[in-house]
Amino acid sequence: MKAMILDKNLDFLWTDVADPVRREGEVVIRVHACAVNRADLMQKDGLYASPPGWPRWCGLEVAGVIEEADRDSSFKPGDRVCALAGGGGYSQKIAVPEGMTVPVPEGMDFVQASSIPEVWSTVYLNLRFEAGGLKPGDVFYVQAGASGVGLAAIQYAKLQGAKVIATAGSPGKADFIGKLGADIVLDYHKEDIRPVLEANPPAVALDCIGGVRMGECLKYMAFGGRWIMIASMGGGMTTVDLENIWRKRLRVIGSTLRSRTPEEKSRIMHALHGEIFPLFTQGKLISHIHAVFPVREVEAAHGVLRRSENIGKVVLTME
């Protein structure tokens, strides 16, 4: 098979590699589409290697067709599936634990299906489990609302009856996420989020930016609020008033999906399949695809994310 590997200079190379060898409890998927994530950009830069046991090239979520499975598997060759991966999705085939693989939502194509596993698992993990859920009337604050995770988080929070505050980096992005359901949208290049948070104390925040402003915003959380950090794109240093944390019983939670065990990821994927996937089929949720590139144009696909041009997901199709 072919895969888009990273050579010794961390340059992309579409080349022949060995077919995956399926182990017991795994399925082999013929990949039709693989979504691009910011973790892929970090891996391309040599900063975020695949976990042990996974291919050393990029790709965290795929959609395609089952080629091999255990004799007693719930899947058979030809089944249309999407899956989480620890790495290796930029390839024509991939072996994935069966538990991290679920059927494609009815009526959805492979491009759309490939865009669901990583972002929706991230949102479900953090808002359902790490935050302990949202209830009607809670205020939810999300940074980078037009990203794949941001769009999913806005939709999930609205399903729970929350009031959503989101930031965006352009008027076009702000307009899109406002129409998606965000109640208050700010252009972070032009507007100050602090007065908005002070007037609308969040019960839960999902933050991929961090940076200096994070510590300043933390003090506006509601009593018992949960601030969840999933990345620090804006920098890793800030100043936090610790007295504010214990007086308001706040929780600052660090969270990643990629390093979770296959068992944890399997539970999340099957919860999504039961609770969330039917809502895509019913038209109550969307996965917005910003752009689709053939895998040989992976540099162009990465460029869209590096320049923060995207609203929603960028997807690669395999050859």
PDB file of C-alpha atoms in Angstrom:
ATOM      1  CA  MET A   1       0.000   0.000   0.000  1.00  0.00           C
ATOM      2  CA  LYS A   2       0.983   3.652  -0.100  1.00  0.00           C
ATOM      3  CA  ALA A   3       1.153   6.109   2.786  1.00  0.00           C
ATOM      4  CA  MET A   4       2.061   9.760   3.240  1.00  0.00           C
ATOM      5  CA  ILE A   5       5.003   9.244   5.560  1.00  0.00           C
ATOM      6  CA  LEU A   6       7.347  11.755   7.157  1.00  0.00           C
ATOM      7  CA  ASP A   7      10.927  11.224   6.007  1.00  0.00           C
ATOM      8  CA  LYS A   8      14.039  11.857   8.087  1.00  0.00           C
ATOM      9  CA  ASN A   9      13.748  15.575   7.350  1.00  0.00           C
ATOM     10  CA  LEU A  10      10.047  15.589   8.344  1.00  0.00           C
ATOM     11  CA  ASP A  11       9.033  16.184   4.745  1.00  0.00           C
ATOM     12  CA  PHE A  12       5.958  14.438   3.366  1.00  0.00           C
ATOM     13  CA  LEU A  13       6.582  11.512   1.006  1.00  0.00           C
ATOM     14  CA  TRP A  14       3.849   9.438  -0.704  1.00  0.00           C
ATOM     15  CA  THR A  15       5.525   6.055  -0.897  1.00  0.00           C
ATOM     16  CA  ASP A  16       5.115   2.296  -0.635  1.00  0.00           C
ATOM     17  CA  VAL A  17       4.967   0.843   2.878  1.00  0.00           C
ATOM     18  CA  ALA A  18       4.052  -2.589   4.214  1.00  0.00           C
ATOM     19  CA  ASP A  19       0.360  -3.405   4.518  1.00  0.00           C
ATOM     20  CA  PRO A  20      -0.881  -3.352   8.120  1.00  0.00           C
ATOM     21  CA  VAL A  21      -0.793  -6.711   9.886  1.00  0.00           C
ATOM     22  CA  ARG A  22      -4.071  -7.166  11.720  1.00  0.00           C
ATOM     23  CA  ARG A  23      -3.909  -8.387  15.300  1.00  0.00           C
ATOM     24  CA  GLU A  24      -6.703 -10.109  17.154  1.00  0.00           C
ATOM     25  CA  GLY A  25      -9.436  -7.642  18.051  1.00  0.00           C
ATOM     26  CA  GLU A  26      -8.546  -5.306  15.203  1.00  0.00           C
ATOM     27  CA  VAL A  27     -10.066  -4.525  11.827  1.00  0.00           C
ATOM     28  CA  VAL A  28      -8.273  -3.442   8.669  1.00  0.00           C
ATOM     29  CA  ILE A  29      -9.908  -0.483   6.922  1.00  0.00           C
ATOM     30  CA  ARG A  30      -9.420   0.505   3.292  1.00  0.00           C
ATOM     31  CA  VAL A  31      -9.229   4.264   3.850  1.00  0.00           C
ATOM     32  CA  HIS A  32     -11.271   6.515   1.576  1.00  0.00           C
ATOM     33  CA  ALA A  33     -10.891   9.752   3.560  1.00  0.00           C
ATOM     34  CA  CYS A  34      -8.894  11.071   6.502  1.00  0.00           C
ATOM     35  CA  ALA A  35      -9.539  14.385   8.230  1.00  0.00           C
ATOM     36  CA  VAL A  36      -6.706  16.773   9.097  1.00  0.00           C
ATOM     37  CA  ASN A  37      -6.200  17.931  12.689  1.00  0.00           C
ATOM     38  CA  ARG A  38      -3.853  20.402  14.350  1.00  0.00           C
ATOM     39  CA  ALA A  39      -2.169  17.443  16.045  1.00  0.00           C
ATOM     40  CA  ASP A  40      -1.062  16.434  12.527  1.00  0.00           C
ATOM     41  CA  LEU A  41       0.609  19.817  12.097  1.00  0.00           C
ATOM     42  CA  MET A  42       2.465  19.311  15.371  1.00  0.00           C
ATOM     43  CA  GLN A  43       3.513  15.819  14.262  1.00  0.00           C
ATOM     44  CA  LYS A  44       4.742  17.231  10.938  1.00  0.00           C
ATOM     45  CA  ASP A  45       6.840  19.700  12.961  1.00  0.00           C
ATOM     46  CA  GLY A  46       8.357  16.876  15.030  1.00  0.00           C
ATOM     47  CA  LEU A  47       6.532  17.857  18.215  1.00  0.00           C
ATOM     48  CA  TYR A  48       3.843  15.185  18.662  1.00  0.00           C
ATOM     49  CA  ALA A  49       4.820  11.635  17.747  1.00  0.00           C
ATOM     50  CA  SER A  50       2.323   8.794  17.364  1.00  0.00           C
ATOM     51  CA  PRO A  51       1.797   6.730  20.530  1.00  0.00           C
ATOM     52  CA  PRO A  52       3.577   3.356  20.702  1.00  0.00           C
ATOM     53  CA  GLY A  53       2.071   0.706  18.448  1.00  0.00           C
ATOM     54  CA  TRP A  54       0.720   3.120  15.844  1.00  0.00           C
ATOM     55  CA  PRO A  55       2.227   4.051  12.457  1.00  0.00           C
ATOM     56  CA  ARG A  56       4.676   6.914  12.661  1.00  0.00           C
ATOM     57  CA  TRP A  57       2.878   9.099  10.140  1.00  0.00           C
ATOM     58  CA  CYS A  58      -0.092  11.458  10.609  1.00  0.00           C
ATOM     59  CA  GLY A  59      -3.830  10.815  10.639  1.00  0.00           C
ATOM     60  CA  LEU A  60      -6.179  10.524  13.632  1.00  0.00           C
ATOM     61  CA  GLU A  61      -9.607   9.875  12.088  1.00  0.00           C
ATOM     62  CA  VAL A  62     -10.572   7.916   8.993  1.00  0.00           C
ATOM     63  CA  ALA A  63     -13.543   6.591   7.065  1.00  0.00           C
ATOM     64  CA  GLY A  64     -13.599   3.714   4.627  1.00  0.00           C
ATOM     65  CA  VAL A  65     -14.503   0.082   4.098  1.00  0.00           C
ATOM     66  CA  ILE A  66     -13.695  -2.958   6.217  1.00  0.00           C
ATOM     67  CA  GLU A  67     -11.213  -5.304   4.488  1.00  0.00           C
ATOM     68  CA  GLU A  68     -10.417  -7.714   7.340  1.00  0.00           C
ATOM     69  CA  ALA A  69     -11.968  -8.548  10.718  1.00  0.00           C
ATOM     70  CA  ASP A  70     -12.086 -11.343  13.289  1.00  0.00           C
ATOM     71  CA  ARG A  71     -14.348 -14.273  12.488  1.00  0.00           C
ATOM     72  CA  ASP A  72     -16.685 -13.289  15.357  1.00  0.00           C
ATOM     73  CA  SER A  73     -16.478  -9.545  14.654  1.00  0.00           C
ATOM     74  CA  SER A  74     -19.569  -7.395  14.399  1.00  0.00           C
ATOM     75  CA  PHE A  75     -18.096  -6.130  11.109  1.00  0.00           C
ATOM     76  CA  LYS A  76     -17.650  -7.909   7.805  1.00  0.00           C
ATOM     77  CA  PRO A  77     -15.688  -7.003   4.663  1.00  0.00           C
ATOM     78  CA  GLY A  78     -17.428  -4.233   2.763  1.00  0.00           C
ATOM     79  CA  ASP A  79     -18.992  -2.517   5.790  1.00  0.00           C
ATOM     80  CA  ARG A  80     -18.754   1.300   5.713  1.00  0.00           C
ATOM     81  CA  VAL A  81     -17.081   2.552   8.897  1.00  0.00           C
ATOM     82  CA  CYS A  82     -15.309   5.468  10.523  1.00  0.00           C
ATOM     83  CA  ALA A  83     -12.685   5.155  13.232  1.00  0.00           C
ATOM     84  CA  LEU A  84     -10.374   6.890  15.665  1.00  0.00           C
ATOM     85  CA  ALA A  85      -6.664   6.241  15.232  1.00  0.00           C
ATOM     86  CA  GLY A  86      -3.568   7.024  17.244  1.00  0.00           C
ATOM     87  CA  GLY A  87      -1.750   7.791  14.005  1.00  0.00           C
ATOM     88  CA  GLY A  88      -1.365   6.421  10.501  1.00  0.00           C
ATOM     89  CA  GLY A  89      -4.552   7.634   8.853  1.00  0.00           C
ATOM     90  CA  TYR A  90      -2.739   9.207   5.888  1.00  0.00           C
ATOM     91  CA  SER A  91      -2.573   5.843   4.125  1.00  0.00           C
ATOM     92  CA  GLN A  92      -4.534   3.502   1.899  1.00  0.00           C
ATOM     93  CA  LYS A  93      -5.096   0.999   4.730  1.00  0.00           C
ATOM     94  CA  ILE A  94      -4.979   1.070   8.516  1.00  0.00           C
ATOM     95  CA  ALA A  95      -5.448  -1.465  11.323  1.00  0.00           C
ATOM     96  CA  VAL A  96      -7.605  -0.147  14.179  1.00  0.00           C
ATOM     97  CA  PRO A  97      -9.041  -1.778  17.326  1.00  0.00           C
ATOM     98  CA  GLU A  98     -12.587  -2.869  16.541  1.00  0.00           C
ATOM     99  CA  GLY A  99     -13.932  -0.931  19.524  1.00  0.00           C
ATOM    100  CA  MET A 100     -12.661   2.340  18.064  1.00  0.00           C
ATOM    101  CA  THR A 101     -14.556   1.630  14.839  1.00  0.00           C
ATOM    102  CA  VAL A 102     -18.258   2.301  14.269  1.00  0.00           C
ATOM    103  CA  PRO A 103     -20.626   2.288  11.270  1.00  0.00           C
ATOM    104  CA  VAL A 104     -20.844   5.447   9.190  1.00  0.00           C
ATOM    105  CA  PRO A 105     -24.033   7.384  10.024  1.00  0.00           C
ATOM    106  CA  GLU A 106     -26.814   6.591   7.589  1.00  0.00           C
ATOM    107  CA  GLY A 107     -26.843   8.927   4.604  1.00  0.00           C
ATOM    108  CA  MET A 108     -23.319  10.267   5.218  1.00  0.00           C
ATOM    109  CA  ASP A 109     -20.450  10.024   2.734  1.00  0.00           C
ATOM    110  CA  PHE A 110     -16.857   9.083   3.605  1.00  0.00           C
ATOM    111  CA  VAL A 111     -15.571  12.662   3.578  1.00  0.00           C
ATOM    112  CA  GLN A 112     -18.131  13.766   6.147  1.00  0.00           C
ATOM    113  CA  ALA A 113     -17.743  10.578   8.196  1.00  0.00           C
ATOM    114  CA  SER A 114     -13.972  11.002   8.446  1.00  0.00           C
ATOM    115  CA  SER A 115     -14.502  14.402  10.058  1.00  0.00           C
ATOM    116  CA  ILE A 116     -16.480  13.108  13.049  1.00  0.00           C
ATOM    117  CA  PRO A 117     -14.444  10.700  15.238  1.00  0.00           C
ATOM    118  CA  GLU A 118     -11.659  12.939  16.568  1.00  0.00           C
ATOM    119  CA  VAL A 119     -13.519  16.211  17.128  1.00  0.00           C
ATOM    120  CA  TRP A 120     -16.707  14.692  18.471  1.00  0.00           C
ATOM    121  CA  SER A 121     -14.777  12.314  20.733  1.00  0.00           C
ATOM    122  CA  THR A 122     -12.842  15.326  22.042  1.00  0.00           C
ATOM    123  CA  VAL A 123     -16.036  17.244  22.742  1.00  0.00           C
ATOM    124  CA  TYR A 124     -17.899  14.303  24.283  1.00  0.00           C
ATOM    125  CA  LEU A 125     -14.906  13.348  26.447  1.00  0.00           C
ATOM    126  CA  ASN A 126     -14.468  16.856  27.800  1.00  0.00           C
ATOM    127  CA  LEU A 127     -18.000  18.164  28.137  1.00  0.00           C
ATOM    128  CA  ARG A 128     -19.640  14.905  29.195  1.00  0.00           C
ATOM    129  CA  PHE A 129     -16.936  13.275  31.314  1.00  0.00           C
ATOM    130  CA  GLU A 130     -14.277  15.830  32.310  1.00  0.00           C
ATOM    131  CA  ALA A 131     -16.762  18.659  32.928  1.00  0.00           C
ATOM    132  CA  GLY A 132     -19.428  16.373  34.340  1.00  0.00           C
ATOM    133  CA  GLY A 133     -21.970  17.574  31.799  1.00  0.00           C
ATOM    134  CA  LEU A 134     -23.874  20.770  31.128  1.00  0.00           C
ATOM    135  CA  LYS A 135     -27.404  21.563  32.253  1.00  0.00           C
ATOM    136  CA  PRO A 136     -30.005  23.927  30.803  1.00  0.00           C
ATOM    137  CA  GLY A 137     -29.101  27.525  31.530  1.00  0.00           C
ATOM    138  CA  ASP A 138     -25.386  26.902  32.075  1.00  0.00           C
ATOM    139  CA  VAL A 139     -23.039  29.269  30.258  1.00  0.00           C
ATOM    140  CA  PHE A 140     -20.461  27.542  28.068  1.00  0.00           C
ATOM    141  CA  TYR A 141     -17.412  29.365  26.708  1.00  0.00           C
ATOM    142  CA  VAL A 142     -15.392  27.968  23.791  1.00  0.00           C
ATOM    143  CA  GLN A 143     -12.316  29.409  22.117  1.00  0.00           C
ATOM    144  CA  ALA A 144     -11.776  29.048  18.337  1.00  0.00           C
ATOM    145  CA  GLY A 145     -15.458  28.451  17.736  1.00  0.00           C
ATOM    146  CA  ALA A 146     -15.041  27.960  13.977  1.00  0.00           C
ATOM    147  CA  SER A 147     -12.582  25.064  14.327  1.00  0.00           C
ATOM    148  CA  GLY A 148     -13.764  21.486  13.974  1.00  0.00           C
ATOM    149  CA  VAL A 149     -13.807  21.056  17.753  1.00  0.00           C
ATOM    150  CA  GLY A 150     -15.413  24.467  18.179  1.00  0.00           C
ATOM    151  CA  LEU A 151     -18.308  23.725  15.822  1.00  0.00           C
ATOM    152  CA  ALA A 152     -18.921  20.374  17.502  1.00  0.00           C
ATOM    153  CA  ALA A 153     -18.734  21.899  20.995  1.00  0.00           C
ATOM    154  CA  ILE A 154     -21.217  24.659  20.140  1.00  0.00           C
ATOM    155  CA  GLN A 155     -23.718  22.130  18.805  1.00  0.00           C
ATOM    156  CA  TYR A 156     -23.276  19.762  21.753  1.00  0.00           C
ATOM    157  CA  ALA A 157     -23.675  22.557  24.311  1.00  0.00           C
ATOM    158  CA  LYS A 158     -26.847  23.791  22.622  1.00  0.00           C
ATOM    159  CA  LEU A 159     -28.240  20.244  22.730  1.00  0.00           C
ATOM    160  CA  GLN A 160     -27.806  20.415  26.517  1.00  0.00           C
ATOM    161  CA  GLY A 161     -29.634  23.747  26.731  1.00  0.00           C
ATOM    162  CA  ALA A 162     -26.572  25.854  27.506  1.00  0.00           C
ATOM    163  CA  LYS A 163     -25.948  29.479  26.606  1.00  0.00           C
ATOM    164  CA  VAL A 164     -22.870  29.573  24.349  1.00  0.00           C
ATOM    165  CA  ILE A 165     -20.168  32.231  24.176  1.00  0.00           C
ATOM    166  CA  ALA A 166     -17.641  31.687  21.385  1.00  0.00           C
ATOM    167  CA  THR A 167     -14.670  33.489  19.910  1.00  0.00           C
ATOM    168  CA  ALA A 168     -13.729  33.641  16.242  1.00  0.00           C
ATOM    169  CA  GLY A 169     -10.936  35.149  14.189  1.00  0.00           C
ATOM    170  CA  SER A 170     -12.872  36.857  11.390  1.00  0.00           C
ATOM    171  CA  PRO A 171     -16.315  38.315  10.656  1.00  0.00           C
ATOM    172  CA  GLY A 172     -17.082  35.400   8.324  1.00  0.00           C
ATOM    173  CA  LYS A 173     -16.310  32.861  11.011  1.00  0.00           C
ATOM    174  CA  ALA A 174     -18.280  34.826  13.594  1.00  0.00           C
ATOM    175  CA  ASP A 175     -21.278  34.944  11.277  1.00  0.00           C
ATOM    176  CA  PHE A 176     -21.135  31.180  10.641  1.00  0.00           C
ATOM    177  CA  ILE A 177     -20.995  30.134  14.289  1.00  0.00           C
ATOM    178  CA  GLY A 178     -23.698  32.631  15.178  1.00  0.00           C
ATOM    179  CA  LYS A 179     -25.996  30.973  12.657  1.00  0.00           C
ATOM    180  CA  LEU A 180     -24.965  27.582  14.068  1.00  0.00           C
ATOM    181  CA  GLY A 181     -26.370  28.555  17.456  1.00  0.00           C
ATOM    182  CA  ALA A 182     -23.754  30.433  19.480  1.00  0.00           C
ATOM    183  CA  ASP A 183     -25.539  33.090  21.550  1.00  0.00           C
ATOM    184  CA  ILE A 184     -22.641  35.537  21.886  1.00  0.00           C
ATOM    185  CA  VAL A 185     -19.799  35.638  19.351  1.00  0.00           C
ATOM    186  CA  LEU A 186     -16.731  37.848  19.569  1.00  0.00           C
ATOM    187  CA  ASP A 187     -13.973  38.542  17.058  1.00  0.00           C
ATOM    188  CA  TYR A 188     -10.959  38.050  19.314  1.00  0.00           C
ATOM    189  CA  HIS A 189      -8.814  40.304  17.093  1.00  0.00           C
ATOM    190  CA  LYS A 190     -11.060  43.297  17.793  1.00  0.00           C
ATOM    191  CA  GLU A 191     -13.134  42.640  20.920  1.00  0.00           C
ATOM    192  CA  ASP A 192     -12.298  42.042  24.583  1.00  0.00           C
ATOM    193  CA  ILE A 193     -13.815  38.834  25.958  1.00  0.00           C
ATOM    194  CA  ARG A 194     -13.350  39.783  29.629  1.00  0.00           C
ATOM    195  CA  PRO A 195     -16.394  42.066  30.051  1.00  0.00           C
ATOM    196  CA  VAL A 196     -18.566  39.454  28.354  1.00  0.00           C
ATOM    197  CA  LEU A 197     -17.397  36.690  30.703  1.00  0.00           C
ATOM    198  CA  GLU A 198     -17.833  38.969  33.712  1.00  0.00           C
ATOM    199  CA  ALA A 199     -21.456  39.556  32.695  1.00  0.00           C
ATOM    200  CA  ASN A 200     -22.009  35.883  31.790  1.00  0.00           C
ATOM    201  CA  PRO A 201     -19.931  33.719  34.158  1.00  0.00           C
ATOM    202  CA  PRO A 202     -19.236  30.373  32.426  1.00  0.00           C
ATOM    203  CA  ALA A 203     -19.931  27.072  34.143  1.00  0.00           C
ATOM    204  CA  VAL A 204     -17.628  25.344  31.647  1.00  0.00           C
ATOM    205  CA  ALA A 205     -14.894  26.626  29.332  1.00  0.00           C
ATOM    206  CA  LEU A 206     -13.162  24.625  26.592  1.00  0.00           C
ATOM    207  CA  ASP A 207      -9.845  26.262  25.811  1.00  0.00           C
ATOM    208  CA  CYS A 208      -7.362  25.401  23.048  1.00  0.00           C
ATOM    209  CA  ILE A 209      -5.605  28.799  23.180  1.00  0.00           C
ATOM    210  CA  GLY A 210      -4.312  29.383  26.714  1.00  0.00           C
ATOM    211  CA  GLY A 211      -1.744  32.163  26.764  1.00  0.00           C
ATOM    212  CA  VAL A 212      -1.531  35.210  29.015  1.00  0.00           C
ATOM    213  CA  ARG A 213      -5.235  36.026  28.786  1.00  0.00           C
ATOM    214  CA  MET A 214      -6.306  32.624  30.170  1.00  0.00           C
ATOM    215  CA  GLY A 215      -5.405  33.533  33.771  1.00  0.00           C
ATOM    216  CA  GLU A 216      -7.200  36.854  33.457  1.00  0.00           C
ATOM    217  CA  CYS A 217     -10.380  35.175  32.221  1.00  0.00           C
ATOM    218  CA  LEU A 218     -10.375  32.383  34.785  1.00  0.00           C
ATOM    219  CA  LYS A 219     -11.511  34.738  37.554  1.00  0.00           C
ATOM    220  CA  TYR A 220     -14.834  35.306  35.769  1.00  0.00           C
ATOM    221  CA  MET A 221     -15.892  31.661  35.979  1.00  0.00           C
ATOM    222  CA  ALA A 222     -19.082  30.778  37.847  1.00  0.00           C
ATOM    223  CA  PHE A 223     -18.846  29.185  41.293  1.00  0.00           C
ATOM    224  CA  GLY A 224     -17.771  25.571  40.774  1.00  0.00           C
ATOM    225  CA  GLY A 225     -16.738  26.286  37.174  1.00  0.00           C
ATOM    226  CA  ARG A 226     -14.583  23.926  35.116  1.00  0.00           C
ATOM    227  CA  TRP A 227     -11.942  25.314  32.749  1.00  0.00           C
ATOM    228  CA  ILE A 228     -10.706  22.560  30.423  1.00  0.00           C
ATOM    229  CA  MET A 229      -7.392  22.988  28.609  1.00  0.00           C
ATOM    230  CA  ILE A 230      -6.937  20.868  25.478  1.00  0.00           C
ATOM    231  CA  ALA A 231      -4.094  22.862  23.874  1.00  0.00           C
ATOM    232  CA  SER A 232      -2.091  26.056  24.315  1.00  0.00           C
ATOM    233  CA  MET A 233      -1.884  27.536  20.831  1.00  0.00           C
ATOM    234  CA  GLY A 234      -1.591  31.035  22.292  1.00  0.00           C
ATOM    235  CA  GLY A 235       1.301  30.160  24.592  1.00  0.00           C
ATOM    236  CA  GLY A 236       1.924  28.087  27.691  1.00  0.00           C
ATOM    237  CA  MET A 237       2.446  30.804  30.300  1.00  0.00           C
ATOM    238  CA  THR A 238      -0.127  32.762  32.291  1.00  0.00           C
ATOM    239  CA  THR A 239      -0.650  34.108  35.815  1.00  0.00           C
ATOM    240  CA  VAL A 240      -3.433  32.629  37.939  1.00  0.00           C
ATOM    241  CA  ASP A 241      -4.892  34.029  41.161  1.00  0.00           C
ATOM    242  CA  LEU A 242      -4.941  30.881  43.303  1.00  0.00           C
ATOM    243  CA  GLU A 243      -7.182  32.470  45.899  1.00  0.00           C
ATOM    244  CA  ASN A 244      -9.841  32.850  43.233  1.00  0.00           C
ATOM    245  CA  ILE A 245      -9.630  29.112  42.512  1.00  0.00           C
ATOM    246  CA  TRP A 246     -10.223  27.895  46.048  1.00  0.00           C
ATOM    247  CA  ARG A 247     -12.778  30.564  46.985  1.00  0.00           C
ATOM    248  CA  LYS A 248     -14.928  29.752  43.923  1.00  0.00           C
ATOM    249  CA  ARG A 249     -14.109  26.009  43.975  1.00  0.00           C
ATOM    250  CA  LEU A 250     -12.913  26.145  40.390  1.00  0.00           C
ATOM    251  CA  ARG A 251     -11.312  23.266  38.551  1.00  0.00           C
ATOM    252  CA  VAL A 252      -8.633  23.663  35.887  1.00  0.00           C
ATOM    253  CA  ILE A 253      -8.522  20.405  33.935  1.00  0.00           C
ATOM    254  CA  GLY A 254      -5.839  19.349  31.483  1.00  0.00           C
ATOM    255  CA  SER A 255      -7.099  16.895  28.881  1.00  0.00           C
ATOM    256  CA  THR A 256      -5.935  15.107  25.738  1.00  0.00           C
ATOM    257  CA  LEU A 257      -7.624  12.389  23.691  1.00  0.00           C
ATOM    258  CA  ARG A 258      -4.700  10.940  21.756  1.00  0.00           C
ATOM    259  CA  SER A 259      -2.918   9.399  24.751  1.00  0.00           C
ATOM    260  CA  ARG A 260      -6.049   7.680  26.122  1.00  0.00           C
ATOM    261  CA  THR A 261      -6.200   3.903  26.103  1.00  0.00           C
ATOM    262  CA  PRO A 262      -8.025   2.011  23.346  1.00  0.00           C
ATOM    263  CA  GLU A 263     -10.581   0.980  25.955  1.00  0.00           C
ATOM    264  CA  GLU A 264     -11.347   4.600  26.857  1.00  0.00           C
ATOM    265  CA  LYS A 265     -11.563   5.603  23.208  1.00  0.00           C
ATOM    266  CA  SER A 266     -13.834   2.645  22.473  1.00  0.00           C
ATOM    267  CA  ARG A 267     -16.270   3.702  25.202  1.00  0.00           C
ATOM    268  CA  ILE A 268     -16.375   7.223  23.807  1.00  0.00           C
ATOM    269  CA  MET A 269     -16.876   6.073  20.211  1.00  0.00           C
ATOM    270  CA  HIS A 270     -19.715   3.726  21.129  1.00  0.00           C
ATOM    271  CA  ALA A 271     -21.380   6.430  23.223  1.00  0.00           C
ATOM    272  CA  LEU A 272     -21.166   8.747  20.205  1.00  0.00           C
ATOM    273  CA  HIS A 273     -22.591   6.062  17.946  1.00  0.00           C
ATOM    274  CA  GLY A 274     -25.576   5.582  20.226  1.00  0.00           C
ATOM    275  CA  GLU A 275     -26.275   9.173  21.301  1.00  0.00           C
ATOM    276  CA  ILE A 276     -24.832  11.516  18.677  1.00  0.00           C
ATOM    277  CA  PHE A 277     -24.669   9.761  15.289  1.00  0.00           C
ATOM    278  CA  PRO A 278     -28.460   9.451  14.913  1.00  0.00           C
ATOM    279  CA  LEU A 279     -28.685  13.244  15.169  1.00  0.00           C
ATOM    280  CA  PHE A 280     -26.537  13.607  12.047  1.00  0.00           C
ATOM    281  CA  THR A 281     -28.892  11.291  10.167  1.00  0.00           C
ATOM    282  CA  GLN A 282     -31.874  13.335  11.429  1.00  0.00           C
ATOM    283  CA  GLY A 283     -30.268  16.575  10.254  1.00  0.00           C
ATOM    284  CA  LYS A 284     -30.036  17.983  13.793  1.00  0.00           C
ATOM    285  CA  LEU A 285     -26.225  18.144  13.718  1.00  0.00           C
ATOM    286  CA  ILE A 286     -23.796  19.018  10.944  1.00  0.00           C
ATOM    287  CA  SER A 287     -20.139  18.351  10.200  1.00  0.00           C
ATOM    288  CA  HIS A 288     -19.050  21.303   8.095  1.00  0.00           C
ATOM    289  CA  ILE A 289     -16.367  20.480   5.523  1.00  0.00           C
ATOM    290  CA  HIS A 290     -14.269  23.512   4.650  1.00  0.00           C
ATOM    291  CA  ALA A 291     -12.131  21.886   1.948  1.00  0.00           C
ATOM    292  CA  VAL A 292     -11.201  18.506   0.463  1.00  0.00           C
ATOM    293  CA  PHE A 293      -7.766  17.725  -1.003  1.00  0.00           C
ATOM    294  CA  PRO A 294      -6.292  14.605  -2.600  1.00  0.00           C
ATOM    295  CA  VAL A 295      -3.640  13.174  -0.312  1.00  0.00           C
ATOM    296  CA  ARG A 296      -0.828  14.222  -2.659  1.00  0.00           C
ATOM    297  CA  GLU A 297      -1.814  17.841  -1.863  1.00  0.00           C
ATOM    298  CA  VAL A 298      -1.331  17.359   1.866  1.00  0.00           C
ATOM    299  CA  GLU A 299       0.914  20.431   2.150  1.00  0.00           C
ATOM    300  CA  ALA A 300      -1.901  22.605   0.811  1.00  0.00           C
ATOM    301  CA  ALA A 301      -4.333  20.992   3.256  1.00  0.00           C
ATOM    302  CA  HIS A 302      -2.003  21.654   6.185  1.00  0.00           C
ATOM    303  CA  GLY A 303      -1.530  25.209   4.967  1.00  0.00           C
ATOM    304  CA  VAL A 304      -5.234  25.933   5.377  1.00  0.00           C
ATOM    305  CA  LEU A 305      -5.045  24.996   9.065  1.00  0.00           C
ATOM    306  CA  ARG A 306      -1.721  26.738   9.640  1.00  0.00           C
ATOM    307  CA  ARG A 307      -3.200  29.983   8.346  1.00  0.00           C
ATOM    308  CA  SER A 308      -6.412  29.405  10.340  1.00  0.00           C
ATOM    309  CA  GLU A 309      -8.499  29.833   7.207  1.00  0.00           C
ATOM    310  CA  ASN A 310     -10.873  26.975   7.851  1.00  0.00           C
ATOM    311  CA  ILE A 311     -14.423  26.935   9.129  1.00  0.00           C
ATOM    312  CA  GLY A 312     -14.815  23.331  10.227  1.00  0.00           C
ATOM    313  CA  LYS A 313     -12.845  20.451   8.800  1.00  0.00           C
ATOM    314  CA  VAL A 314     -10.253  19.887   6.096  1.00  0.00           C
ATOM    315  CA  VAL A 315     -10.222  16.360   4.652  1.00  0.00           C
ATOM    316  CA  LEU A 316      -7.801  14.304   2.543  1.00  0.00           C
ATOM    317  CA  THR A 317      -9.018  11.678   0.092  1.00  0.00           C
ATOM    318  CA  MET A 318      -6.839   8.627  -0.546  1.00  0.00           C
ATOM    319  CA  GLU A 319      -5.678   7.453  -3.982  1.00  0.00           C
TER     320      GLU A 319
END
